Structures are given as structure tokens and as C-alpha cells.
Tab-separated table of C-alpha atoms in Angstrom:
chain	number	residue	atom	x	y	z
A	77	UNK	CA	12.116	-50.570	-104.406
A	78	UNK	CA	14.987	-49.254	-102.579
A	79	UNK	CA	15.119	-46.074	-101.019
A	80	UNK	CA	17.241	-42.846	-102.444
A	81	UNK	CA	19.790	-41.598	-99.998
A	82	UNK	CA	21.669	-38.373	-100.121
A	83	UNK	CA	23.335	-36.214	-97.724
A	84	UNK	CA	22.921	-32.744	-97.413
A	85	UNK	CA	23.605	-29.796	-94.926
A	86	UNK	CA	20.401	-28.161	-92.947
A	87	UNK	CA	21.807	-24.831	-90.760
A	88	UNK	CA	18.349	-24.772	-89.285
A	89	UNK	CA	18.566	-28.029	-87.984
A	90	UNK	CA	21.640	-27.729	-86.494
A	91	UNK	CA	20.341	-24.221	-84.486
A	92	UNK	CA	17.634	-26.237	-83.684
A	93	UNK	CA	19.179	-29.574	-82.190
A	94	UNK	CA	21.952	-28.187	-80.713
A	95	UNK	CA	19.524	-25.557	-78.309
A	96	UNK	CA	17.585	-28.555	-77.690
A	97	UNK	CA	21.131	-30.986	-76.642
A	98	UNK	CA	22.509	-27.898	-74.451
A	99	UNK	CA	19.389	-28.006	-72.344
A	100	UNK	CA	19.777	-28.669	-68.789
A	101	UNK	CA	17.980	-31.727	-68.501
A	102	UNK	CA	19.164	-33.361	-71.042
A	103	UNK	CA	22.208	-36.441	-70.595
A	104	UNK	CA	24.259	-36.089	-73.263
A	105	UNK	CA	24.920	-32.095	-73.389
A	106	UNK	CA	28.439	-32.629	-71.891
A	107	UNK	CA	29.734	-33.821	-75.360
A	108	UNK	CA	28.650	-30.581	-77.052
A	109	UNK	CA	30.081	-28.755	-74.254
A	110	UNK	CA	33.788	-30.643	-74.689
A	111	UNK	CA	33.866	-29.810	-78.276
A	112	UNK	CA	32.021	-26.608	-78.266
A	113	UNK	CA	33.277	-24.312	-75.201
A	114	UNK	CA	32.014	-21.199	-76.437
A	115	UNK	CA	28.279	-22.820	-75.889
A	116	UNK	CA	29.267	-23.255	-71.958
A	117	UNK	CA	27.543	-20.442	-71.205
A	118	UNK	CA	24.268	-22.041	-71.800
A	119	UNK	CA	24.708	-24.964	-69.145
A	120	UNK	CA	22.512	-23.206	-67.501
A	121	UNK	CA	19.871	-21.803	-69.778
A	122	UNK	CA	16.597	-23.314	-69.052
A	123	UNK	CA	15.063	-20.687	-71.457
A	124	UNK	CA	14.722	-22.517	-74.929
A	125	UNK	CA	14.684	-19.359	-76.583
A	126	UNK	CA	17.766	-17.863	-75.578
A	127	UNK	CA	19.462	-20.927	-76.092
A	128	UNK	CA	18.083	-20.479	-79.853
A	129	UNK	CA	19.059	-17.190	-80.073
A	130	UNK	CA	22.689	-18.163	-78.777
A	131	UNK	CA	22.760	-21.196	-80.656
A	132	UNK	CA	21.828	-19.342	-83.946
A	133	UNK	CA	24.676	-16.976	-83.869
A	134	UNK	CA	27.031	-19.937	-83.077
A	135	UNK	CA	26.106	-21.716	-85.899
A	136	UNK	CA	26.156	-18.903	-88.468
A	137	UNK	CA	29.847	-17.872	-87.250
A	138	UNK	CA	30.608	-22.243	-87.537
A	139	UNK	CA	29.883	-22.349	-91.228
A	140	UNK	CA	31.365	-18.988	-92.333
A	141	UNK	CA	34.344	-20.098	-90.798
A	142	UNK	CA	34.233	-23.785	-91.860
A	143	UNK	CA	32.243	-24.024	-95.215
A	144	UNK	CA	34.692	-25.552	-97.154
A	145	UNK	CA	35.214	-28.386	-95.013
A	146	UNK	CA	31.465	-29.141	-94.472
A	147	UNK	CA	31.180	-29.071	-98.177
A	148	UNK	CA	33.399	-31.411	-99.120
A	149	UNK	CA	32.632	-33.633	-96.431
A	150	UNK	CA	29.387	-33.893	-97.950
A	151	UNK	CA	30.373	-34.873	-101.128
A	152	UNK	CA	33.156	-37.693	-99.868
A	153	UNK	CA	30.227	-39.131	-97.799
A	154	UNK	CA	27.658	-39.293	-100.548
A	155	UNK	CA	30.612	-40.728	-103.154
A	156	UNK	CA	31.388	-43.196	-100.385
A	157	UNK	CA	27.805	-44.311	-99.594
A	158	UNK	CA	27.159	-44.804	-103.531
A	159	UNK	CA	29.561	-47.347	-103.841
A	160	UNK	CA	28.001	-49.817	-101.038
A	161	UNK	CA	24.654	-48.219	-100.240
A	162	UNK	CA	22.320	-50.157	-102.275
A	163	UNK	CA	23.643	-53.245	-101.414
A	164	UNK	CA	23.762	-52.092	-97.873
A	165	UNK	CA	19.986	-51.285	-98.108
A	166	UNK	CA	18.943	-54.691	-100.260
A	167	UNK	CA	20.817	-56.785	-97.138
A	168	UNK	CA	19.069	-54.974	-94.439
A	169	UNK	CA	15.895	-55.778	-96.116
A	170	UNK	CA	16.496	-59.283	-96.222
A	171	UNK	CA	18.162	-59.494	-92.434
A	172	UNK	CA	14.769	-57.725	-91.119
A	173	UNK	CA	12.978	-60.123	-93.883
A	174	UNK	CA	10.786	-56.936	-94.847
A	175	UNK	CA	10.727	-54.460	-97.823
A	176	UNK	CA	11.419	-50.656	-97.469
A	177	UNK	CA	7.736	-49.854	-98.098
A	178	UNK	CA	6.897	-46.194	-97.534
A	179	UNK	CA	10.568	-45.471	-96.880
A	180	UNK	CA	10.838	-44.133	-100.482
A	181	UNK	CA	13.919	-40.976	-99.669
A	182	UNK	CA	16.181	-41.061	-96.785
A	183	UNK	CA	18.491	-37.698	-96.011
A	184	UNK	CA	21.667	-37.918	-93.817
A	185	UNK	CA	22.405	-33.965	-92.705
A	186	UNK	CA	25.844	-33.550	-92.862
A	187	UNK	CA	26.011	-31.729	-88.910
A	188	UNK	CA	28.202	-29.835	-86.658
A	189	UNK	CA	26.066	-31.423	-84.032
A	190	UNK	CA	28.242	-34.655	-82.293
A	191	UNK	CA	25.268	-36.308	-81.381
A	192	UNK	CA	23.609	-37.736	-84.121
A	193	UNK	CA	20.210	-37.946	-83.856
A	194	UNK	CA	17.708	-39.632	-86.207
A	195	UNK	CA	13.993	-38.509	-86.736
A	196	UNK	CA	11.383	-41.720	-88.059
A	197	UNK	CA	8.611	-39.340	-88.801
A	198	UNK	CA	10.542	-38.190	-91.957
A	199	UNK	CA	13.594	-40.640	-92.046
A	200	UNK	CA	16.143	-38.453	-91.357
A	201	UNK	CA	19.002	-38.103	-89.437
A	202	UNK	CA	22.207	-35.957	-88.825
A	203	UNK	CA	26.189	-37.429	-89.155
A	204	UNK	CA	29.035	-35.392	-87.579
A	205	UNK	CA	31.231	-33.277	-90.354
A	206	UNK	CA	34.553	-34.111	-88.671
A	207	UNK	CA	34.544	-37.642	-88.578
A	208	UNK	CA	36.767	-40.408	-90.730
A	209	UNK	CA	34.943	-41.630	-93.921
A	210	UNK	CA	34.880	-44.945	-92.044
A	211	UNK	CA	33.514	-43.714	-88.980
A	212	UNK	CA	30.698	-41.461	-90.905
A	213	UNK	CA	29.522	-44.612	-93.084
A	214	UNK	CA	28.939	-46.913	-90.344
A	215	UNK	CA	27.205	-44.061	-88.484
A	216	UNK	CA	24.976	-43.459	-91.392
A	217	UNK	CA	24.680	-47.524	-91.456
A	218	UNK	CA	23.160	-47.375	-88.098
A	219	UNK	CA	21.047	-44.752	-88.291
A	220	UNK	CA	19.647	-46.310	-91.177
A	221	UNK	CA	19.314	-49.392	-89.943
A	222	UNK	CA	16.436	-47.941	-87.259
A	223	UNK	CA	14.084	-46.888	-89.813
A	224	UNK	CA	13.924	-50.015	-91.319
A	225	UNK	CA	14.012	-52.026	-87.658
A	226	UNK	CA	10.942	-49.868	-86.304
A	227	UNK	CA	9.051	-50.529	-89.606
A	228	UNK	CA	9.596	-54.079	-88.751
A	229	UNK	CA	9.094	-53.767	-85.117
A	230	UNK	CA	5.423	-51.957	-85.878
A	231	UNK	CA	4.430	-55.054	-88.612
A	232	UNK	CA	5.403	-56.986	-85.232
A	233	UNK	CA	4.260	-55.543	-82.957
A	234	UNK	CA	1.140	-53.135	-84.077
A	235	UNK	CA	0.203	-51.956	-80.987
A	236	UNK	CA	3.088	-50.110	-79.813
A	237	UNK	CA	2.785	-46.658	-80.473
A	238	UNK	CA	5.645	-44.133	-82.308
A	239	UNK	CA	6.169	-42.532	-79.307
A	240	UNK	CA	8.298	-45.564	-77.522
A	241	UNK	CA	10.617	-45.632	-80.037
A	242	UNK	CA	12.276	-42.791	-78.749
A	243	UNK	CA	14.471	-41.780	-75.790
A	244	UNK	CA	13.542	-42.544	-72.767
A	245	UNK	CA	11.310	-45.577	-73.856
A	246	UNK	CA	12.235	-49.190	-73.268
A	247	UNK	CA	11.635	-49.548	-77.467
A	248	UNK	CA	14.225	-47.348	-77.852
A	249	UNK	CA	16.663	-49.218	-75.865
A	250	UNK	CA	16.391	-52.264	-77.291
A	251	UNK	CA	16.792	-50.509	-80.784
A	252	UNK	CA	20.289	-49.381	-79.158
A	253	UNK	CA	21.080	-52.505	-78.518
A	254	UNK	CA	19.615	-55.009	-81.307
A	255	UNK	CA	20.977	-52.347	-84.336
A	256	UNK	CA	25.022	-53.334	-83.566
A	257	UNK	CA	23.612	-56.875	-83.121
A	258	UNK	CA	22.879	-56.771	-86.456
A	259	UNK	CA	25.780	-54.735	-87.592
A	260	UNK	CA	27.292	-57.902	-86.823
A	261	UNK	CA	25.524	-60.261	-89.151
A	262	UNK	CA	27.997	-61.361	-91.937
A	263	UNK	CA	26.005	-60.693	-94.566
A	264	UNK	CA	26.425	-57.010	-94.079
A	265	UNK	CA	29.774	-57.518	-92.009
A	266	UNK	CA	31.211	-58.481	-95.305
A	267	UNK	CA	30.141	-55.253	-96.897
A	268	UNK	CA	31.098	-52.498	-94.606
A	269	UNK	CA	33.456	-54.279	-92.206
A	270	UNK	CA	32.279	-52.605	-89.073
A	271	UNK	CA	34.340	-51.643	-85.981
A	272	UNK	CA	32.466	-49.021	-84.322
A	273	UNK	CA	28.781	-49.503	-84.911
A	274	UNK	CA	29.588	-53.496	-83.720
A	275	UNK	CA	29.392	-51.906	-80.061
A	276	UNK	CA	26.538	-50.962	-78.514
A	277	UNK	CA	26.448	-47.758	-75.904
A	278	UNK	CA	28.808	-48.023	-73.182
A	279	UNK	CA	26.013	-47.849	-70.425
A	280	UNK	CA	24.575	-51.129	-72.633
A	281	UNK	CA	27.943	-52.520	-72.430
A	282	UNK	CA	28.628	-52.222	-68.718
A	283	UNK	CA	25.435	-54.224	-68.407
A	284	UNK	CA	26.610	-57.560	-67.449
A	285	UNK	CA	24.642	-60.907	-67.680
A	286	UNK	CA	25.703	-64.366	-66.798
A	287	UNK	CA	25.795	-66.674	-69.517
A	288	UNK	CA	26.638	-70.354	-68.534
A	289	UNK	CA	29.526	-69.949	-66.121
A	290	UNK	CA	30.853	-66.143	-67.283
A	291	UNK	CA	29.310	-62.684	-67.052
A	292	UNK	CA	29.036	-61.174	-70.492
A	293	UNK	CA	27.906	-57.872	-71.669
A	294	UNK	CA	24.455	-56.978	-72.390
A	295	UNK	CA	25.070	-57.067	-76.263
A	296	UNK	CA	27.108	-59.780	-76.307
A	297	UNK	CA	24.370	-61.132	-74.662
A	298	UNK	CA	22.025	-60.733	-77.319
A	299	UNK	CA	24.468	-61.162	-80.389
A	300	UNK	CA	24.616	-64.856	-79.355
A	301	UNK	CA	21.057	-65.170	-78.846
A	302	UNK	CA	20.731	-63.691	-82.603
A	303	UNK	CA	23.416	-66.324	-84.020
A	304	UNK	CA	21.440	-69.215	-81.951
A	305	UNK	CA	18.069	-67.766	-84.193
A	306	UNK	CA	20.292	-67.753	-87.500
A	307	UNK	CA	21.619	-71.525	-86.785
A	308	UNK	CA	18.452	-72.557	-86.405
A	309	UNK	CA	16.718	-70.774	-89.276
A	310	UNK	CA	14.280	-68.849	-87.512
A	311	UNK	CA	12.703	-65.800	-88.533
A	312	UNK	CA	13.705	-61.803	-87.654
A	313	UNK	CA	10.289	-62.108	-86.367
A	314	UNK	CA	11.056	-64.256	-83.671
A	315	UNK	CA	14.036	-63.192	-82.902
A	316	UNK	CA	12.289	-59.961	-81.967
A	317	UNK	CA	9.568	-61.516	-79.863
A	318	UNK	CA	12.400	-63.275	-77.689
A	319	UNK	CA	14.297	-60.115	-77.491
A	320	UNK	CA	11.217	-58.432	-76.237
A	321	UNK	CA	11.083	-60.865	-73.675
A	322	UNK	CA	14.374	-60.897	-72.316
């Protein structure tokens, strides 16, 4: 059975991730920063609660002022995902060669938050208000695609445990890199027709590896080695204990 997906907005959330983005220690604050300028003045806030409290009344003010928009970005993004989605989700089963098991309900929060962020203890993620349709649906591709990867990556690998398939962990990484390698297959290529989602982080990127006689990026890297697996008819499994490897 395929899971149900539908977006939604969550206020709370939003408070919540953006106080937890803004702190100091964390690497990718500077994009809510560039696109948020009133929330400058926490750059400094090592205090999670003020940044609540500050992040609270931003919020509040964000969705008085923008409701409409929010709202109908919702509803473009769920009328959008219903016209590919379950074919979407019936390919990504069979690229990972696994079912969607316990992953009955997915939600994609429709956020003011840039950054995106997906949870795996309750398959959820968020998806920026103000991007293109095109942009938002390959966005919601990807963070989709990790809840069904780390199911398969725990049938492969058991003994990792849930906590290293998040930031900072080598597991999560790899999930950065491996989920726009197979963004690229052509089974779901010729669905959604992806552009962004294709590429992997820039830091990933700038990673260069020699392959024969040329230096190639780190995800090109591994995009051939998935094509090499597919040509030779070998299994997602395998494909992940090679990855591993490398």
C-alpha cells in the first residue's frame, strides 16, 4: 500500500525550527538571516528561549501579513503532487526494491522556514511557501525519497542506529548524496523531469574524485557507479553496500 500525502501548514513548527536554525552554532543560519533581516538580532542569542520568544512573534506577524499566499500555496502543491505522486511513490518503491511498510501517512508543512528539514520519526518534513511549483515538487520528491532510503538502509544495514541518519553523521551524508543519484534514474526522471534535486549540495559537489584520467565531482562520482549497478542488473542492495564502502 502506498502512503497518503498531504500538505499542510504547522505555525508551531515553524516557531520551533526557525529558533532552532538561528542558533549560533548551527551552519546554515545565514540563509534565514538573508531572507529574514528582522531575525538578525538573534545571531547572537545562545538562549533557546529567547530565540522562541522572538521567533514566535515573528512568525505570528509572517502569517497575518501573508495568509493568503501560504494558503494557496498549499493547495497548488497538493493539486500538483496528486497528479504524479502515486506514481512517484510506486517507482521509488521499486528503485529501492522495498515496499513502504509502516510509512502509512506522509505530511509536507507548507513553511516560511528556507531550510527544509525532514523528521523520520514521524515522516515529515517542511517545503518553502515561496518557491516555483517546480521547485516545491522536486523538493517534496527528495524529502520523500529519505524516508523510504533509510527504511531500506535499516533492512540493510540493521545495526546502524536512527541517530546517524541525521546531521552531522556520515549516514546522513551519504543520504545527501545517493537521494539526487537517484533523482536521476529514468524511471522517475521521466516522471518529474528534475533539474534541481539532480544536484547534490554544493560542498558534495566541490568534492572532486579522479575517475580514469579526469577529476569528477563527488556525485557524479557515484551516479556512474549507480548506472554501472543498473547495467549490470544488480540489486539497490548492493549498490548500497558499495556506496558504503567508497
Amino acid at each position: 500500500m502506498l502512503p497518503i500525502v498531504s500538505f499542510k501548514k504547522n505555525k508551531a513548527l515553524d516557531v520551533l525550527m526557525l529558533a532552532v536554525f538561528t542558533d549560533p552554532k548551527e551552519p546554515w543560519r545565514e540563509r534565514i538571516f538573508k531572507l529574514y533581516p528582522e531575525l538578525e538580532t538573534l545571531k547572537n542569542e545562545t538562549n533557546r528561549n529567547k530565540r522562541l520568544k522572538v521567533t514566535k512573534n515573528f512568525v505570528e506577524d509572517f502569517y497575518d501579513k501573508n495568509k493568503q499566499e501560504i494558503e494557496t500555496t498549499i493547495s497548488n502543491i497538493q493539486k500538483a503532487w496528486d497528479k504524479i505522486g502515486r506514481k512517484l511513490l510506486q517507482t521509488l518503491s521499486e528503485v529501492f526494491q522495498t515496499d513502504w511498510g509502516q510509512i502509512k501517512r506522509i505530511i509536507g508543512f507548507v513553511s516560511i522556514n528556507p531550510l527544509g528539514p525532514r523528521f523520520l520519526h514521524n515522516n515529515t518534513f517542511q517545503v518553502a511557501y515561496f518557491l516555483s511549483q517546480k521547485r516545491a515538487l522536486e523538493l517534496v520528491l527528495h524529502e520523500i525519497t529519505h524516508f523510504i532510503y533509510f527504511k531500506k538502509w535499516a533492512e540493510v544495514f540493521p545495526q546502524d542506529k536512527t541517530k546517524t541518519f541525521d546531521y552531522p553523521y556520515l549516514n546522513w551524508t551519504l543520504s545527501e548524496i545517493l537521494t539526487p543519484v537517484v533523482a536521476c534514474d529514468l524511471r522517475i526522471e521521466n516522471i518529474i523531469h528534475p533539474t534541481v534535486i539532480s544536484k547534490g549540495y554544493e560542498e558534495h559537489e566541490a568534492i572532486r574524485v579522479k575517475f580514469g584520467e579526469r577529476p569528477i565531482s563527488l556525485v557524479d562520482y557515484f551516479k556512474l557507479l549507480y548506472k554501472k549497478f543498473r547495467r549490470e542488473d544488480k540489486s539497490f542492495e548492493d549498490f548500497l553496500k558499495e556506496a558504503r564502502k567508497e
